[in-house]
Amino acid sequence: MTTATHAPSTPAHPTLNRPNMVSVGTVVWLSSELMFFAALFAMYFTLRSTSSDLWAMETEKLNVPFAFVNTVILVSSSFTCQAGVFAAERLQARRTGGLLKLSRWGMTEWFLLTFVLGAIFVSVQAYEYAMLVSEGVSLSSNSYGSAFYLTTGFHGLHVAGGLIAFLFIIGRAYAAKRFGHFEATSAIVTSYYWHFVDVVWIALFVIIYFLK
């Protein structure tokens, strides 16, 4: 008498939601980056506590509405980035419909839009720097200038690093013969980094432009 054993069915593709070493390593690295920005915040608050009159005078030169619009641009890039992640989880590298059909966009289209928004943010921030320098606020002008440019400047460098990562992910998607889970995982961990720099900027914006 023979007996038949039933083997449990396995999914055709491994799930992308299962933690892997790349994701865990990225989270650990972002934790160290969080400590780095925490040190910058501590520096900013320490200098402000010892130079309150200087802070009151220099912060009047900030263009808050201008910075707010730039903040909206960067925050909106988090939504386009996440839309690209959803496409990557579907293993959809490129769009399957017309250019105006956003629901058919793939990861590359959403990440390209995210790259454009991030590049606009960096460009606007560079313009803001030029305006502040023309008003006498520079890195070496006083403690406020040092604190302002160090905190926002290091964040800007992180944004630039994220833009390079997006170009790398997009290039890999075009170069790959088949968009698989390896490429999708790279896109997902890149989104972790991008969301991180967006959240850090929100904190910077509130501290620098509102808590004067």
Coordinates of N, CA and C in Angstrom, one line a residue:
M1 N 0.9 -1.2 0.0 CA 0.0 0.0 0.0 C 0.9 1.2 0.0
T2 N 0.6 2.1 -0.9 CA 1.4 3.3 -1.0 C 0.7 4.5 -0.5
T3 N 1.4 5.4 0.1 CA 0.8 6.7 0.6 C 1.4 7.8 -0.1
A4 N 0.6 8.8 -0.3 CA 1.0 10.0 -1.0 C 1.2 11.1 0.0
T5 N 2.3 11.8 -0.1 CA 2.5 13.0 0.7 C 2.3 14.2 0.0
H6 N 1.7 15.2 0.7 CA 1.4 16.5 0.0 C 2.5 17.5 0.4
A7 N 3.2 18.0 -0.5 CA 4.2 19.0 -0.3 C 3.6 20.3 -0.2
P8 N 3.9 21.1 0.8 CA 3.3 22.5 0.8 C 3.8 23.3 -0.4
S9 N 2.8 24.0 -1.0 CA 3.1 24.8 -2.2 C 4.0 26.0 -1.8
T10 N 4.9 26.3 -2.6 CA 5.8 27.5 -2.4 C 5.5 28.6 -3.4
P11 N 5.6 29.8 -3.0 CA 5.3 30.9 -3.9 C 6.3 30.9 -5.1
A12 N 5.9 31.4 -6.2 CA 6.8 31.4 -7.4 C 8.0 32.3 -7.1
H13 N 7.8 33.4 -6.4 CA 8.8 34.3 -6.1 C 8.9 34.5 -4.6
P14 N 10.1 34.6 -4.0 CA 10.3 34.9 -2.6 C 9.7 36.3 -2.3
T15 N 9.2 36.4 -1.1 CA 8.6 37.7 -0.7 C 9.6 38.8 -0.5
L16 N 9.3 40.0 -0.9 CA 10.2 41.1 -0.7 C 10.1 41.7 0.7
N17 N 9.1 41.3 1.5 CA 8.8 41.9 2.8 C 9.7 41.2 3.9
R18 N 10.3 40.1 3.5 CA 11.1 39.4 4.5 C 12.4 40.1 4.8
P19 N 12.8 40.4 6.0 CA 14.0 41.1 6.3 C 15.3 40.4 5.7
N20 N 16.2 41.1 5.1 CA 17.4 40.6 4.6 C 18.6 41.4 5.1
M21 N 19.8 40.9 4.9 CA 20.9 41.5 5.4 C 21.2 42.9 4.8
V22 N 20.8 43.2 3.6 CA 20.9 44.5 3.0 C 20.0 45.5 3.7
S23 N 18.8 45.1 3.9 CA 17.9 46.0 4.6 C 18.3 46.3 6.0
V24 N 18.7 45.2 6.7 CA 19.1 45.4 8.1 C 20.3 46.3 8.2
G25 N 21.3 46.0 7.3 CA 22.5 46.8 7.3 C 22.2 48.3 7.0
T26 N 21.3 48.5 6.1 CA 20.9 49.9 5.8 C 20.3 50.6 7.0
V27 N 19.4 49.9 7.7 CA 18.8 50.5 8.9 C 19.8 50.8 10.0
V28 N 20.8 49.9 10.2 CA 21.9 50.1 11.2 C 22.7 51.3 10.8
W29 N 23.0 51.4 9.5 CA 23.8 52.6 9.0 C 23.1 53.9 9.2
L30 N 21.8 53.9 8.9 CA 20.9 55.1 9.1 C 20.9 55.5 10.5
S31 N 20.9 54.5 11.4 CA 20.9 54.8 12.8 C 22.2 55.6 13.2
S32 N 23.3 55.3 12.6 CA 24.5 56.0 12.9 C 24.4 57.4 12.3
E33 N 23.8 57.5 11.1 CA 23.6 58.9 10.5 C 22.7 59.7 11.4
L34 N 21.7 59.1 12.0 CA 20.8 59.8 12.9 C 21.6 60.4 14.1
M35 N 22.5 59.7 14.6 CA 23.4 60.2 15.7 C 24.2 61.3 15.2
F36 N 24.7 61.3 14.0 CA 25.5 62.4 13.4 C 24.7 63.6 13.3
F37 N 23.4 63.6 12.8 CA 22.6 64.7 12.8 C 22.2 65.2 14.2
A38 N 22.0 64.3 15.1 CA 21.7 64.7 16.5 C 22.8 65.5 17.0
A39 N 24.1 65.2 16.7 CA 25.2 66.0 17.2 C 25.2 67.4 16.5
L40 N 24.8 67.5 15.3 CA 24.7 68.8 14.6 C 23.6 69.6 15.3
F41 N 22.4 69.0 15.6 CA 21.4 69.7 16.3 C 21.9 70.2 17.6
A42 N 22.6 69.4 18.4 CA 23.1 69.8 19.7 C 24.1 71.0 19.5
M43 N 24.9 71.0 18.5 CA 25.8 72.1 18.2 C 25.0 73.4 18.0
Y44 N 23.9 73.2 17.2 CA 23.1 74.4 16.8 C 22.4 75.0 18.0
F45 N 21.8 74.1 18.9 CA 21.2 74.6 20.1 C 22.1 75.2 21.1
T46 N 23.3 74.6 21.2 CA 24.3 75.2 22.1 C 24.8 76.6 21.7
L47 N 25.1 76.7 20.4 CA 25.5 78.0 19.9 C 24.4 79.1 20.0
R48 N 23.2 78.6 19.8 CA 22.1 79.6 19.9 C 21.8 80.0 21.3
S49 N 22.0 79.1 22.3 CA 21.8 79.5 23.7 C 22.8 80.5 24.2
T50 N 24.0 80.5 23.5 CA 25.0 81.5 24.0 C 25.1 82.8 23.1
S51 N 24.3 82.8 22.1 CA 24.3 84.0 21.2 C 22.8 84.3 20.8
S52 N 22.0 84.5 21.7 CA 20.6 84.7 21.4 C 20.3 86.0 20.6
D53 N 21.1 87.1 21.0 CA 20.9 88.3 20.2 C 21.3 88.2 18.8
L54 N 22.4 87.5 18.6 CA 22.9 87.3 17.2 C 21.9 86.4 16.4
W55 N 21.4 85.4 17.0 CA 20.4 84.6 16.4 C 19.1 85.4 16.0
A56 N 18.7 86.3 16.9 CA 17.5 87.1 16.6 C 17.8 88.0 15.4
M57 N 19.0 88.5 15.3 CA 19.3 89.4 14.2 C 19.5 88.6 12.8
E58 N 20.2 87.5 12.9 CA 20.5 86.8 11.6 C 19.3 86.0 11.1
T59 N 18.5 85.5 11.9 CA 17.3 84.7 11.4 C 16.3 85.6 10.7
E60 N 16.4 86.9 10.9 CA 15.5 87.8 10.2 C 15.8 87.9 8.7
K61 N 17.0 87.4 8.4 CA 17.4 87.4 7.0 C 16.9 86.2 6.2
L62 N 16.3 85.2 6.9 CA 15.8 84.0 6.3 C 14.5 84.3 5.6
N63 N 14.4 83.7 4.4 CA 13.2 83.8 3.6 C 12.3 82.5 3.9
V64 N 11.5 82.6 4.9 CA 10.7 81.4 5.3 C 9.8 80.9 4.3
P65 N 9.0 81.7 3.6 CA 8.1 81.2 2.5 C 8.9 80.5 1.4
F66 N 10.0 81.1 1.1 CA 10.8 80.5 0.0 C 11.3 79.1 0.5
A67 N 11.8 79.0 1.7 CA 12.2 77.7 2.2 C 11.1 76.7 2.4
F68 N 9.9 77.2 2.7 CA 8.7 76.3 2.9 C 8.4 75.7 1.5
V69 N 8.4 76.4 0.5 CA 8.1 75.9 -0.9 C 9.1 74.8 -1.2
N70 N 10.4 75.1 -0.9 CA 11.4 74.1 -1.2 C 11.2 72.8 -0.3
T71 N 10.7 73.0 0.9 CA 10.5 71.9 1.8 C 9.3 71.0 1.2
V72 N 8.3 71.7 0.7 CA 7.2 70.9 0.0 C 7.7 70.1 -1.1
I73 N 8.6 70.7 -1.9 CA 9.2 70.0 -3.0 C 9.9 68.7 -2.6
L74 N 10.7 68.8 -1.5 CA 11.4 67.7 -1.0 C 10.5 66.6 -0.4
V75 N 9.5 67.1 0.4 CA 8.6 66.1 1.0 C 7.8 65.4 -0.1
S76 N 7.4 66.1 -1.1 CA 6.6 65.4 -2.2 C 7.4 64.4 -2.9
S77 N 8.8 64.5 -2.9 CA 9.6 63.5 -3.5 C 9.6 62.2 -2.7
S78 N 9.2 62.2 -1.5 CA 9.1 61.0 -0.7 C 7.9 60.2 -1.2
F79 N 6.8 60.9 -1.6 CA 5.7 60.2 -2.1 C 6.0 59.5 -3.5
T80 N 6.7 60.3 -4.4 CA 7.0 59.7 -5.7 C 8.0 58.6 -5.5
C81 N 8.9 58.7 -4.5 CA 9.8 57.6 -4.2 C 9.1 56.3 -3.8
Q82 N 8.1 56.5 -2.9 CA 7.4 55.3 -2.4 C 6.6 54.7 -3.5
A83 N 6.0 55.5 -4.4 CA 5.3 55.0 -5.6 C 6.3 54.1 -6.4
G84 N 7.5 54.5 -6.5 CA 8.5 53.7 -7.2 C 8.8 52.4 -6.5
V85 N 8.8 52.5 -5.2 CA 9.0 51.2 -4.4 C 7.9 50.3 -4.6
F86 N 6.6 50.8 -4.7 CA 5.5 49.9 -4.9 C 5.6 49.2 -6.3
A87 N 6.1 50.0 -7.3 CA 6.3 49.4 -8.6 C 7.4 48.3 -8.6
A88 N 8.5 48.6 -7.8 CA 9.6 47.7 -7.7 C 9.1 46.4 -7.0
E89 N 8.3 46.5 -6.0 CA 7.7 45.3 -5.3 C 6.9 44.5 -6.3
R90 N 6.3 45.1 -7.3 CA 5.6 44.4 -8.3 C 6.5 43.9 -9.4
L91 N 7.8 44.2 -9.3 CA 8.8 43.8 -10.3 C 8.5 44.5 -11.6
Q92 N 8.0 45.7 -11.5 CA 7.7 46.5 -12.7 C 8.7 47.6 -12.9
A93 N 9.7 47.4 -13.7 CA 10.7 48.3 -13.9 C 10.3 49.6 -14.7
R94 N 9.5 49.4 -15.7 CA 9.2 50.5 -16.6 C 7.7 50.5 -16.8
R95 N 7.2 51.7 -17.3 CA 5.8 51.9 -17.5 C 5.2 50.9 -18.6
T96 N 4.0 50.6 -18.4 CA 3.3 49.7 -19.3 C 2.2 50.4 -20.1
G97 N 2.1 51.7 -20.0 CA 1.1 52.5 -20.7 C 1.7 53.8 -21.1
G98 N 0.8 54.7 -21.4 CA 1.2 56.0 -21.9 C 1.9 56.8 -20.8
L99 N 2.6 57.8 -21.2 CA 3.4 58.6 -20.3 C 2.5 59.3 -19.2
L100 N 1.3 59.7 -19.6 CA 0.4 60.4 -18.7 C -0.4 59.5 -17.8
K101 N -0.3 58.2 -18.0 CA -1.0 57.3 -17.2 C -0.2 56.9 -16.0
L102 N -0.3 57.7 -15.0 CA 0.6 57.5 -13.8 C 0.4 56.1 -13.2
S103 N -0.8 55.5 -13.3 CA -1.0 54.2 -12.7 C -0.3 53.1 -13.4
R104 N 0.2 53.4 -14.6 CA 1.0 52.4 -15.3 C 2.5 52.6 -15.3
W105 N 2.9 53.7 -14.5 CA 4.3 53.9 -14.4 C 5.0 52.8 -13.6
G106 N 6.3 52.6 -14.0 CA 7.1 51.7 -13.3 C 8.1 52.4 -12.4
M107 N 9.0 51.6 -11.8 CA 10.0 52.2 -10.9 C 10.8 53.3 -11.5
T108 N 11.3 53.1 -12.7 CA 12.2 54.1 -13.3 C 11.6 55.4 -13.5
E109 N 10.3 55.4 -13.9 CA 9.6 56.7 -14.1 C 9.4 57.5 -12.8
W110 N 9.0 56.7 -11.7 CA 8.8 57.4 -10.4 C 10.1 57.8 -9.8
F111 N 11.2 57.0 -10.0 CA 12.5 57.4 -9.5 C 13.1 58.6 -10.2
L112 N 12.8 58.6 -11.5 CA 13.3 59.8 -12.3 C 12.6 61.1 -11.8
L113 N 11.3 61.0 -11.6 CA 10.6 62.2 -11.0 C 11.1 62.5 -9.7
T114 N 11.4 61.5 -8.8 CA 12.0 61.8 -7.5 C 13.4 62.5 -7.7
F115 N 14.2 62.0 -8.6 CA 15.5 62.7 -8.9 C 15.3 64.1 -9.3
V116 N 14.4 64.4 -10.1 CA 14.1 65.8 -10.6 C 13.7 66.7 -9.4
L117 N 12.8 66.2 -8.5 CA 12.4 67.0 -7.4 C 13.6 67.2 -6.4
G118 N 14.4 66.2 -6.2 CA 15.5 66.3 -5.3 C 16.5 67.3 -5.9
A119 N 16.7 67.2 -7.2 CA 17.7 68.2 -7.9 C 17.2 69.6 -7.8
I120 N 15.9 69.8 -7.9 CA 15.3 71.1 -7.7 C 15.6 71.6 -6.3
F121 N 15.4 70.8 -5.3 CA 15.6 71.1 -3.9 C 17.0 71.6 -3.7
V122 N 18.0 70.8 -4.2 CA 19.4 71.2 -4.0 C 19.7 72.5 -4.8
S123 N 19.1 72.7 -5.9 CA 19.4 73.9 -6.7 C 18.8 75.2 -6.0
V124 N 17.6 75.0 -5.4 CA 17.0 76.1 -4.7 C 17.8 76.4 -3.4
Q125 N 18.3 75.4 -2.8 CA 19.1 75.6 -1.6 C 20.4 76.4 -1.9
A126 N 21.0 76.0 -3.1 CA 22.2 76.7 -3.5 C 21.9 78.2 -3.8
Y127 N 20.7 78.5 -4.4 CA 20.3 79.8 -4.6 C 20.1 80.6 -3.3
E128 N 19.5 79.9 -2.3 CA 19.3 80.5 -1.0 C 20.6 80.9 -0.4
Y129 N 21.6 80.0 -0.5 CA 22.9 80.2 0.0 C 23.5 81.5 -0.6
A130 N 23.4 81.6 -1.9 CA 23.9 82.8 -2.6 C 23.2 84.1 -2.1
M131 N 21.9 84.0 -1.8 CA 21.2 85.2 -1.3 C 21.7 85.6 0.1
L132 N 21.9 84.6 0.9 CA 22.4 84.8 2.3 C 23.8 85.4 2.3
V133 N 24.6 84.8 1.5 CA 26.0 85.3 1.4 C 26.0 86.8 1.0
S134 N 25.1 87.2 0.1 CA 25.1 88.6 -0.4 C 24.6 89.5 0.7
E135 N 23.9 88.9 1.8 CA 23.5 89.7 2.9 C 24.5 89.6 4.1
G136 N 25.6 89.0 3.9 CA 26.6 88.9 4.9 C 26.6 87.7 5.8
V137 N 25.8 86.7 5.4 CA 25.7 85.5 6.2 C 26.5 84.4 5.5
S138 N 27.7 84.1 6.0 CA 28.6 83.1 5.4 C 29.1 82.2 6.4
L139 N 29.8 81.1 6.0 CA 30.2 80.1 6.9 C 31.2 80.7 8.0
S140 N 32.0 81.7 7.6 CA 33.0 82.2 8.5 C 32.6 83.6 9.1
S141 N 31.3 84.0 8.8 CA 30.9 85.4 9.3 C 30.7 85.4 10.8
N142 N 30.1 84.4 11.4 CA 29.8 84.4 12.8 C 29.4 83.0 13.2
S143 N 29.0 82.8 14.5 CA 28.6 81.4 14.9 C 27.3 81.0 14.3
Y144 N 26.4 82.0 14.0 CA 25.2 81.6 13.3 C 25.4 81.0 11.9
G145 N 26.3 81.8 11.2 CA 26.6 81.3 9.8 C 27.2 79.9 9.8
S146 N 28.1 79.7 10.8 CA 28.7 78.4 10.9 C 27.7 77.3 11.2
A147 N 26.8 77.5 12.1 CA 25.8 76.6 12.5 C 24.8 76.3 11.4
F148 N 24.4 77.4 10.7 CA 23.4 77.3 9.6 C 24.0 76.5 8.4
Y149 N 25.2 76.8 8.0 CA 25.7 76.1 6.8 C 26.2 74.7 7.1
L150 N 26.6 74.4 8.3 CA 27.1 73.1 8.7 C 25.9 72.2 8.7
T151 N 24.8 72.6 9.4 CA 23.6 71.7 9.5 C 22.9 71.5 8.1
T152 N 22.6 72.6 7.4 CA 21.9 72.5 6.2 C 22.9 71.9 5.1
G153 N 24.1 72.3 5.2 CA 25.1 71.8 4.1 C 25.3 70.3 4.2
F154 N 25.5 69.8 5.4 CA 25.7 68.3 5.5 C 24.4 67.6 5.0
H155 N 23.2 68.2 5.3 CA 22.0 67.6 4.8 C 22.0 67.6 3.3
G156 N 22.4 68.8 2.7 CA 22.4 68.9 1.2 C 23.3 67.9 0.6
L157 N 24.5 67.6 1.2 CA 25.4 66.5 0.7 C 24.7 65.2 0.8
H158 N 23.9 64.9 1.8 CA 23.2 63.7 1.9 C 22.1 63.6 0.8
V159 N 21.5 64.7 0.5 CA 20.5 64.7 -0.6 C 21.2 64.4 -1.9
A160 N 22.4 65.0 -2.1 CA 23.1 64.8 -3.4 C 23.6 63.3 -3.5
G161 N 23.9 62.7 -2.3 CA 24.2 61.3 -2.3 C 23.0 60.4 -2.7
G162 N 21.9 60.8 -2.3 CA 20.7 60.1 -2.6 C 20.4 60.2 -4.1
L163 N 20.6 61.4 -4.7 CA 20.4 61.6 -6.1 C 21.3 60.6 -6.9
I164 N 22.6 60.5 -6.5 CA 23.5 59.6 -7.2 C 23.0 58.2 -7.1
A165 N 22.5 57.8 -5.9 CA 21.9 56.5 -5.7 C 20.8 56.2 -6.6
F166 N 19.9 57.2 -6.8 CA 18.8 57.0 -7.8 C 19.3 56.8 -9.2
L167 N 20.3 57.5 -9.6 CA 20.8 57.3 -10.9 C 21.4 55.9 -11.1
F168 N 22.0 55.4 -10.0 CA 22.6 54.1 -10.0 C 21.5 53.0 -10.2
I169 N 20.4 53.2 -9.4 CA 19.3 52.2 -9.4 C 18.6 52.3 -10.8
I170 N 18.4 53.4 -11.3 CA 17.8 53.6 -12.6 C 18.6 53.0 -13.7
G171 N 19.9 53.2 -13.7 CA 20.8 52.7 -14.6 C 20.9 51.1 -14.6
R172 N 20.9 50.6 -13.4 CA 20.9 49.2 -13.2 C 19.6 48.6 -13.8
A173 N 18.4 49.2 -13.6 CA 17.2 48.7 -14.1 C 17.2 48.6 -15.6
Y174 N 17.8 49.6 -16.3 CA 17.9 49.6 -17.7 C 18.9 48.6 -18.2
A175 N 20.0 48.4 -17.4 CA 21.0 47.5 -17.9 C 20.7 46.0 -17.7
A176 N 19.8 45.8 -16.6 CA 19.5 44.4 -16.3 C 18.6 43.7 -17.4
K177 N 18.9 42.5 -17.8 CA 18.1 41.8 -18.8 C 16.7 41.5 -18.2
R178 N 16.7 41.2 -16.9 CA 15.5 40.9 -16.2 C 15.5 41.6 -14.9
F179 N 14.4 42.4 -14.6 CA 14.3 43.1 -13.3 C 13.8 42.1 -12.3
G180 N 14.7 41.7 -11.4 CA 14.3 40.7 -10.4 C 14.3 41.2 -9.0
H181 N 14.3 40.3 -8.0 CA 14.3 40.7 -6.6 C 15.6 41.4 -6.1
F182 N 16.7 41.1 -6.8 CA 17.9 41.8 -6.4 C 17.8 43.3 -6.7
E183 N 17.4 43.6 -7.9 CA 17.2 45.0 -8.3 C 16.1 45.7 -7.4
A184 N 15.0 44.9 -7.2 CA 14.0 45.5 -6.4 C 14.4 45.8 -4.9
T185 N 15.2 44.9 -4.4 CA 15.7 45.2 -3.0 C 16.6 46.4 -3.0
S186 N 17.4 46.6 -4.0 CA 18.3 47.8 -4.0 C 17.4 49.1 -4.1
A187 N 16.3 49.0 -4.8 CA 15.4 50.2 -4.9 C 14.8 50.4 -3.5
I188 N 14.4 49.4 -2.8 CA 13.7 49.5 -1.6 C 14.6 50.2 -0.5
V189 N 15.9 49.7 -0.4 CA 16.8 50.2 0.6 C 17.2 51.6 0.3
T190 N 17.2 52.0 -1.0 CA 17.5 53.4 -1.4 C 16.4 54.3 -0.9
S191 N 15.1 53.8 -1.0 CA 14.0 54.6 -0.5 C 14.1 54.8 1.0
Y192 N 14.7 53.8 1.8 CA 14.9 54.0 3.2 C 15.7 55.3 3.4
Y193 N 16.8 55.4 2.7 CA 17.7 56.5 2.8 C 17.0 57.8 2.4
W194 N 16.3 57.8 1.4 CA 15.6 59.0 0.9 C 14.6 59.5 1.9
H195 N 13.8 58.6 2.5 CA 12.8 59.0 3.5 C 13.5 59.5 4.7
F196 N 14.7 59.0 5.0 CA 15.5 59.4 6.2 C 15.9 60.9 6.0
V197 N 16.5 61.2 4.8 CA 16.9 62.6 4.6 C 15.7 63.6 4.5
D198 N 14.6 63.1 4.1 CA 13.4 64.0 4.1 C 12.9 64.3 5.5
V199 N 12.9 63.3 6.4 CA 12.5 63.5 7.8 C 13.5 64.4 8.5
V200 N 14.8 64.2 8.2 CA 15.8 65.1 8.8 C 15.6 66.5 8.4
W201 N 15.3 66.7 7.1 CA 15.1 68.1 6.7 C 13.8 68.7 7.3
I202 N 12.8 68.0 7.5 CA 11.6 68.5 8.2 C 12.0 69.0 9.6
A203 N 12.8 68.2 10.3 CA 13.3 68.7 11.6 C 14.2 69.9 11.5
L204 N 15.1 69.9 10.5 CA 15.9 71.1 10.3 C 15.1 72.3 10.0
F205 N 14.1 72.2 9.1 CA 13.3 73.3 8.7 C 12.5 73.9 9.9
V206 N 12.0 73.0 10.8 CA 11.3 73.5 11.9 C 12.2 74.3 12.9
I207 N 13.4 73.7 13.1 CA 14.3 74.2 14.1 C 14.9 75.5 13.6
I208 N 15.3 75.6 12.3 CA 16.1 76.7 11.8 C 15.1 77.9 11.4
Y209 N 14.0 77.5 10.8 CA 13.2 78.6 10.2 C 12.0 79.0 11.1
F210 N 11.6 78.2 12.1 CA 10.5 78.5 13.0 C 10.9 78.7 14.4
L211 N 11.8 77.9 14.9 CA 12.2 78.1 16.3 C 13.4 79.1 16.4
K212 N 13.1 80.3 16.1 CA 14.1 81.4 16.0 C 14.5 81.9 17.4

